[in-house]
PDB file of C-alpha atoms in Angstrom:
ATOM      1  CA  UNK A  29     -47.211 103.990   2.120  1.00  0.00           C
ATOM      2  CA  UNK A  30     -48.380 105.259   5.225  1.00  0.00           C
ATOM      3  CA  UNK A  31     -48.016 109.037   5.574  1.00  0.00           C
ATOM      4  CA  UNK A  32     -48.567 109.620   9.418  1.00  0.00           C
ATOM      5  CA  UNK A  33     -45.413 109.085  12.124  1.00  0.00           C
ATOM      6  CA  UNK A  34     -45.362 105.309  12.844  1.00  0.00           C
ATOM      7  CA  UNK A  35     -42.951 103.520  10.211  1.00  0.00           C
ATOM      8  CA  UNK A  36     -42.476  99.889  12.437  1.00  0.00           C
ATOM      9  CA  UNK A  37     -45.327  97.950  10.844  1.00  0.00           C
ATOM     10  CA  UNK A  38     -45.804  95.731  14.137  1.00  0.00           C
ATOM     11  CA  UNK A  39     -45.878  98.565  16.720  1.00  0.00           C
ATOM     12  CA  UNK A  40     -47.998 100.861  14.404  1.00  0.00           C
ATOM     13  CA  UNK A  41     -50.658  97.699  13.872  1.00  0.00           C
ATOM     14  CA  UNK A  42     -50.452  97.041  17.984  1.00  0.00           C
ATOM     15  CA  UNK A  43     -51.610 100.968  18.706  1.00  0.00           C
ATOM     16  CA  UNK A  44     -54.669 100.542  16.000  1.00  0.00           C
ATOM     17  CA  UNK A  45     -55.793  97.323  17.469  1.00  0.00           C
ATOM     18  CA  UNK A  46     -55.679  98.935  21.201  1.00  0.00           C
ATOM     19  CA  UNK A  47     -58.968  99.798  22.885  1.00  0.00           C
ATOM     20  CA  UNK A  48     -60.214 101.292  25.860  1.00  0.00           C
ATOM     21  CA  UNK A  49     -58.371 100.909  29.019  1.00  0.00           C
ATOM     22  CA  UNK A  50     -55.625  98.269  26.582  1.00  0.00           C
ATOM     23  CA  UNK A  51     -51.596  99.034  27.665  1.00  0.00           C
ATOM     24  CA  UNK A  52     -48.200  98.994  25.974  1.00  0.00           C
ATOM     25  CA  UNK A  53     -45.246  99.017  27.607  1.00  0.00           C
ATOM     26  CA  UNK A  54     -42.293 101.463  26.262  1.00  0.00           C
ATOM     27  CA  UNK A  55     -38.984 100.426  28.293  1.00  0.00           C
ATOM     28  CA  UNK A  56     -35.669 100.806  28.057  1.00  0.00           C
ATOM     29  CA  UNK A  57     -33.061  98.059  26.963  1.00  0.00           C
ATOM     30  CA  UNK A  58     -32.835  96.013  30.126  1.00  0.00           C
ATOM     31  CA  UNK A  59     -35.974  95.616  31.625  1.00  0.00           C
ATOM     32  CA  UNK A  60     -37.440  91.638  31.252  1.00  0.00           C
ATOM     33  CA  UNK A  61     -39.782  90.864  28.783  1.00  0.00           C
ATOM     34  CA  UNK A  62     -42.078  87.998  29.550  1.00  0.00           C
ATOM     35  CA  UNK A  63     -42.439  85.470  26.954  1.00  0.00           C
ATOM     36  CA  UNK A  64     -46.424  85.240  27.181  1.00  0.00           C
ATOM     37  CA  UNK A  65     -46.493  89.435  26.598  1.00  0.00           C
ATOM     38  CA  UNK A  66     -45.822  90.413  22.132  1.00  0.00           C
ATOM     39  CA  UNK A  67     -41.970  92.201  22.200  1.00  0.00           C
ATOM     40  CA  UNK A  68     -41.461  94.883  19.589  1.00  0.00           C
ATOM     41  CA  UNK A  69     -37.364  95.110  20.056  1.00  0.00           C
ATOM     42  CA  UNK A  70     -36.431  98.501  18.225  1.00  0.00           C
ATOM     43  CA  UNK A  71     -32.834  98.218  20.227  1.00  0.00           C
ATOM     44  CA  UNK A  72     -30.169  99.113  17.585  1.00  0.00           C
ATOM     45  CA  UNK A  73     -27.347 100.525  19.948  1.00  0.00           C
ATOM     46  CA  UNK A  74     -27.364 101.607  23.039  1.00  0.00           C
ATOM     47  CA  UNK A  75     -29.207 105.112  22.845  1.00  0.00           C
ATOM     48  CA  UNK A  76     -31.142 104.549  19.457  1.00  0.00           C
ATOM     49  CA  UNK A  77     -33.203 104.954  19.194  1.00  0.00           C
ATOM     50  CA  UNK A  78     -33.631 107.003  22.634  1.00  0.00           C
ATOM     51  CA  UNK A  79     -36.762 106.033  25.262  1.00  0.00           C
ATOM     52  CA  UNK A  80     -37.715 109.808  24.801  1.00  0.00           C
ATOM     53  CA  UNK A  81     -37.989 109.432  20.835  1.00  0.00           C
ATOM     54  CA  UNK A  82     -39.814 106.495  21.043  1.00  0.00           C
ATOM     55  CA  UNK A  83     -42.341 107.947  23.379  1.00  0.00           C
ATOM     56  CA  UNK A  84     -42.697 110.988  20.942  1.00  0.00           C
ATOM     57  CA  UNK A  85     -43.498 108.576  17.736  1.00  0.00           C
ATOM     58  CA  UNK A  86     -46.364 106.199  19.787  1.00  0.00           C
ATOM     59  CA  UNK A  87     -47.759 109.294  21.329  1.00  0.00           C
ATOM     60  CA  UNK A  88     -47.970 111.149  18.073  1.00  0.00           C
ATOM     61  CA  UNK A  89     -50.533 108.312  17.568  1.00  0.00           C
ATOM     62  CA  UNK A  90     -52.137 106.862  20.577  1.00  0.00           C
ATOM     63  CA  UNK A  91     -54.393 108.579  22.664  1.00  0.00           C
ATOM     64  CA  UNK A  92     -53.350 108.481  26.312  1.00  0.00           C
ATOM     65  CA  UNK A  93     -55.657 108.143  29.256  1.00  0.00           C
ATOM     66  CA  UNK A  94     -53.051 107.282  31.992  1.00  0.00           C
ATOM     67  CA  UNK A  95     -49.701 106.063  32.956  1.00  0.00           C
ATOM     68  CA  UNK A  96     -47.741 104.035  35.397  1.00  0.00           C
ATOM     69  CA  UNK A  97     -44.890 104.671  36.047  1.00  0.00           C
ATOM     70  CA  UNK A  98     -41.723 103.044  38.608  1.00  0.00           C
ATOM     71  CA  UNK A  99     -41.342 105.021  41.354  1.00  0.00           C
ATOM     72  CA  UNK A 100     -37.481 104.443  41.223  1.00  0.00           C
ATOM     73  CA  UNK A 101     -37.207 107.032  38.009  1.00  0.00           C
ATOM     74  CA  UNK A 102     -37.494 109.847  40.869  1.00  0.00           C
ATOM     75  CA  UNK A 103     -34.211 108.966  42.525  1.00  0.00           C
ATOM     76  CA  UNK A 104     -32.528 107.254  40.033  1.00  0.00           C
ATOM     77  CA  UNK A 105     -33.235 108.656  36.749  1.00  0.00           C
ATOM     78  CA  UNK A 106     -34.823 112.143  37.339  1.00  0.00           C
ATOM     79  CA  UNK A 107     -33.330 113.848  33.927  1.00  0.00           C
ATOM     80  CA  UNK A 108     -35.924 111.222  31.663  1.00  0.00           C
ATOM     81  CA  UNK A 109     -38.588 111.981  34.159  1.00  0.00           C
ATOM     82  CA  UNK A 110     -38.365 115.420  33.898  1.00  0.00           C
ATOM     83  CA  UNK A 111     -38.746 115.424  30.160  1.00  0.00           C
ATOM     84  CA  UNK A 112     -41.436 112.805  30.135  1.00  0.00           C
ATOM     85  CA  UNK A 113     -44.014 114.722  32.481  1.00  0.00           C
ATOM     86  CA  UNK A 114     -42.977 117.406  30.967  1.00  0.00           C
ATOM     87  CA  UNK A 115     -44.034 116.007  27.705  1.00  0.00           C
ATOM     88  CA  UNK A 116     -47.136 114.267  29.214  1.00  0.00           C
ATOM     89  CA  UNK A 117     -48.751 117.905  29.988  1.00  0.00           C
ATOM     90  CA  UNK A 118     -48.351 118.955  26.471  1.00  0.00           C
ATOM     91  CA  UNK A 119     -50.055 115.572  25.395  1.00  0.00           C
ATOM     92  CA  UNK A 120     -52.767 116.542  27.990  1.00  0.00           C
ATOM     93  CA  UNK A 121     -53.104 119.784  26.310  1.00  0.00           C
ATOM     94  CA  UNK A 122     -53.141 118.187  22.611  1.00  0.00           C
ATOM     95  CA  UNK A 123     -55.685 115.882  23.640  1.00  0.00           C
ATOM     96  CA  UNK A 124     -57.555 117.927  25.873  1.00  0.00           C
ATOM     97  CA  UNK A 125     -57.741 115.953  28.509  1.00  0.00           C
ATOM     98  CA  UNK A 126     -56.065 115.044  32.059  1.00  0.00           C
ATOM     99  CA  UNK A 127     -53.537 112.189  32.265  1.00  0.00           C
ATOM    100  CA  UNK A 128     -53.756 110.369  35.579  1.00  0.00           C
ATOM    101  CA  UNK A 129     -50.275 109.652  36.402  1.00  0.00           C
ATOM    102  CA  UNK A 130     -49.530 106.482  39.261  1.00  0.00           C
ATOM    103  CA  UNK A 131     -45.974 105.775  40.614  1.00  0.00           C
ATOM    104  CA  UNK A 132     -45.359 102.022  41.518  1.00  0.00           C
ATOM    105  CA  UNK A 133     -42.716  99.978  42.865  1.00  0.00           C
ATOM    106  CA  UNK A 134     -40.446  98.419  39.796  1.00  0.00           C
ATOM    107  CA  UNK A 135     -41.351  94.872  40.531  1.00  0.00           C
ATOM    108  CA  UNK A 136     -45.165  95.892  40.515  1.00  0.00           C
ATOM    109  CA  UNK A 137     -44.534  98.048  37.335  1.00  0.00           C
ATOM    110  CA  UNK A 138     -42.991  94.891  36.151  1.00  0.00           C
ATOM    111  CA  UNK A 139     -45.936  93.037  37.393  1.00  0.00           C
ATOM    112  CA  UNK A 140     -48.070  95.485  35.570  1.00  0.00           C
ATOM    113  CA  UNK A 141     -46.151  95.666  32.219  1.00  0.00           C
ATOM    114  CA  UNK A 142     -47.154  91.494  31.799  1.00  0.00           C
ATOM    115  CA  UNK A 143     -50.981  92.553  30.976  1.00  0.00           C
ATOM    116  CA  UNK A 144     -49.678  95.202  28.356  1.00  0.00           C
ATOM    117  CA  UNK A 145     -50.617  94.099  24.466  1.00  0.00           C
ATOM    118  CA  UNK A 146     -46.747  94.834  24.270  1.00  0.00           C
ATOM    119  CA  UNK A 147     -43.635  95.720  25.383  1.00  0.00           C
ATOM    120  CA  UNK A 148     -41.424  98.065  23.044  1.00  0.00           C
ATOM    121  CA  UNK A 149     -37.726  97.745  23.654  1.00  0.00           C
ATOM    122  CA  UNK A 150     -35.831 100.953  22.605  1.00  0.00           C
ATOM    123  CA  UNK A 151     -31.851 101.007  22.520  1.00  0.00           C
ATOM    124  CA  UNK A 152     -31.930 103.545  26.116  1.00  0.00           C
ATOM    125  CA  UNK A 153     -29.350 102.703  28.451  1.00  0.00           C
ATOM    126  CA  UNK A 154     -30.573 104.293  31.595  1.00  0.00           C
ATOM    127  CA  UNK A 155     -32.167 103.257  34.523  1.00  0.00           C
ATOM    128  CA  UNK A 156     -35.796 103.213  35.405  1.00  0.00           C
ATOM    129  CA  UNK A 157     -36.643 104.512  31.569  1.00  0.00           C
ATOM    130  CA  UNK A 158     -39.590 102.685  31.388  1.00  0.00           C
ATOM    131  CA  UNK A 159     -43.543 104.053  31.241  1.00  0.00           C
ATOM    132  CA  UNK A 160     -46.570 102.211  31.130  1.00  0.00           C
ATOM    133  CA  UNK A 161     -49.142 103.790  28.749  1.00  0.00           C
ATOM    134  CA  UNK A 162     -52.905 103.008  28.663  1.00  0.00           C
ATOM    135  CA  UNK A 163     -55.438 103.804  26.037  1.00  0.00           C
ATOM    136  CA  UNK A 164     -58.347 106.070  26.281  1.00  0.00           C
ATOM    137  CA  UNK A 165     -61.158 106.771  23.840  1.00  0.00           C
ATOM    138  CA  UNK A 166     -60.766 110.489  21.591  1.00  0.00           C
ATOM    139  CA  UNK A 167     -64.353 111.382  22.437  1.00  0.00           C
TER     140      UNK A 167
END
């Protein structure tokens, strides 16, 4: 049995087959899923598990070159934004290396999340909790 954070089988496989420049989408419950794009649906109630947990568990695994993110989160949502720059410095700082960050409209980050390897649906009820993350290379 694996011994590192990633339990889910399909989102743990979809990280190890990323490569450079590859995305995957974490959002929260409500925002559409195209049929053409893999959906890893780890909604169980509303709030579990949390956008902010997810993040933790992919990130504990993926190394992050930059994200996109909806420029909405600001106004709407600025608690989850907060805690998820916040939590993208101390990535930058494990990784040792700067994050580009890029704020979009939501119906180009929506746009944007359609070339992602996949979306991951968490159980978060809020709005805007959504973050696009693409690969980089560890050396």
């Amino acid at each position: 049995m694996k011994k590192t954070t990633l339990l889910n089988a399909p989102l743990s496989h979809c990280i190890a087959a990323l490569g450079h420049t590859d995305s995957i989408t974490l959002c929260d419950a409500g925002l559409p899923i195209p049929h053409q794009v893999e959906r890893i649906d780890l909604a169980l109630t509303a709030g579990v598990p949390s956008f902010l947990q997810t993040l933790e568990a992919v990130i504990a695994e993926m190394f992050v070159e930059a994200v996109v993110i909806a420029e909405e989160i600001k106004e709407k949502n600025p608690h989850i934004l907060t805690a998820l720059l916040s939590r993208l410095e101390r990535l930058e700082a494990d990784q040792g290396n700067k994050i580009r960050v890029e704020f979009v409209s939501h119906e180009i980050f929506k746009q944007y999340s359609q070339n992602s390897k996949a979306i991951v649906r968490t159980g978060e009820c809020s709005p805007y909790a959504n973050v696009i993350l693409y690969s980089g290379v560890p050396f």
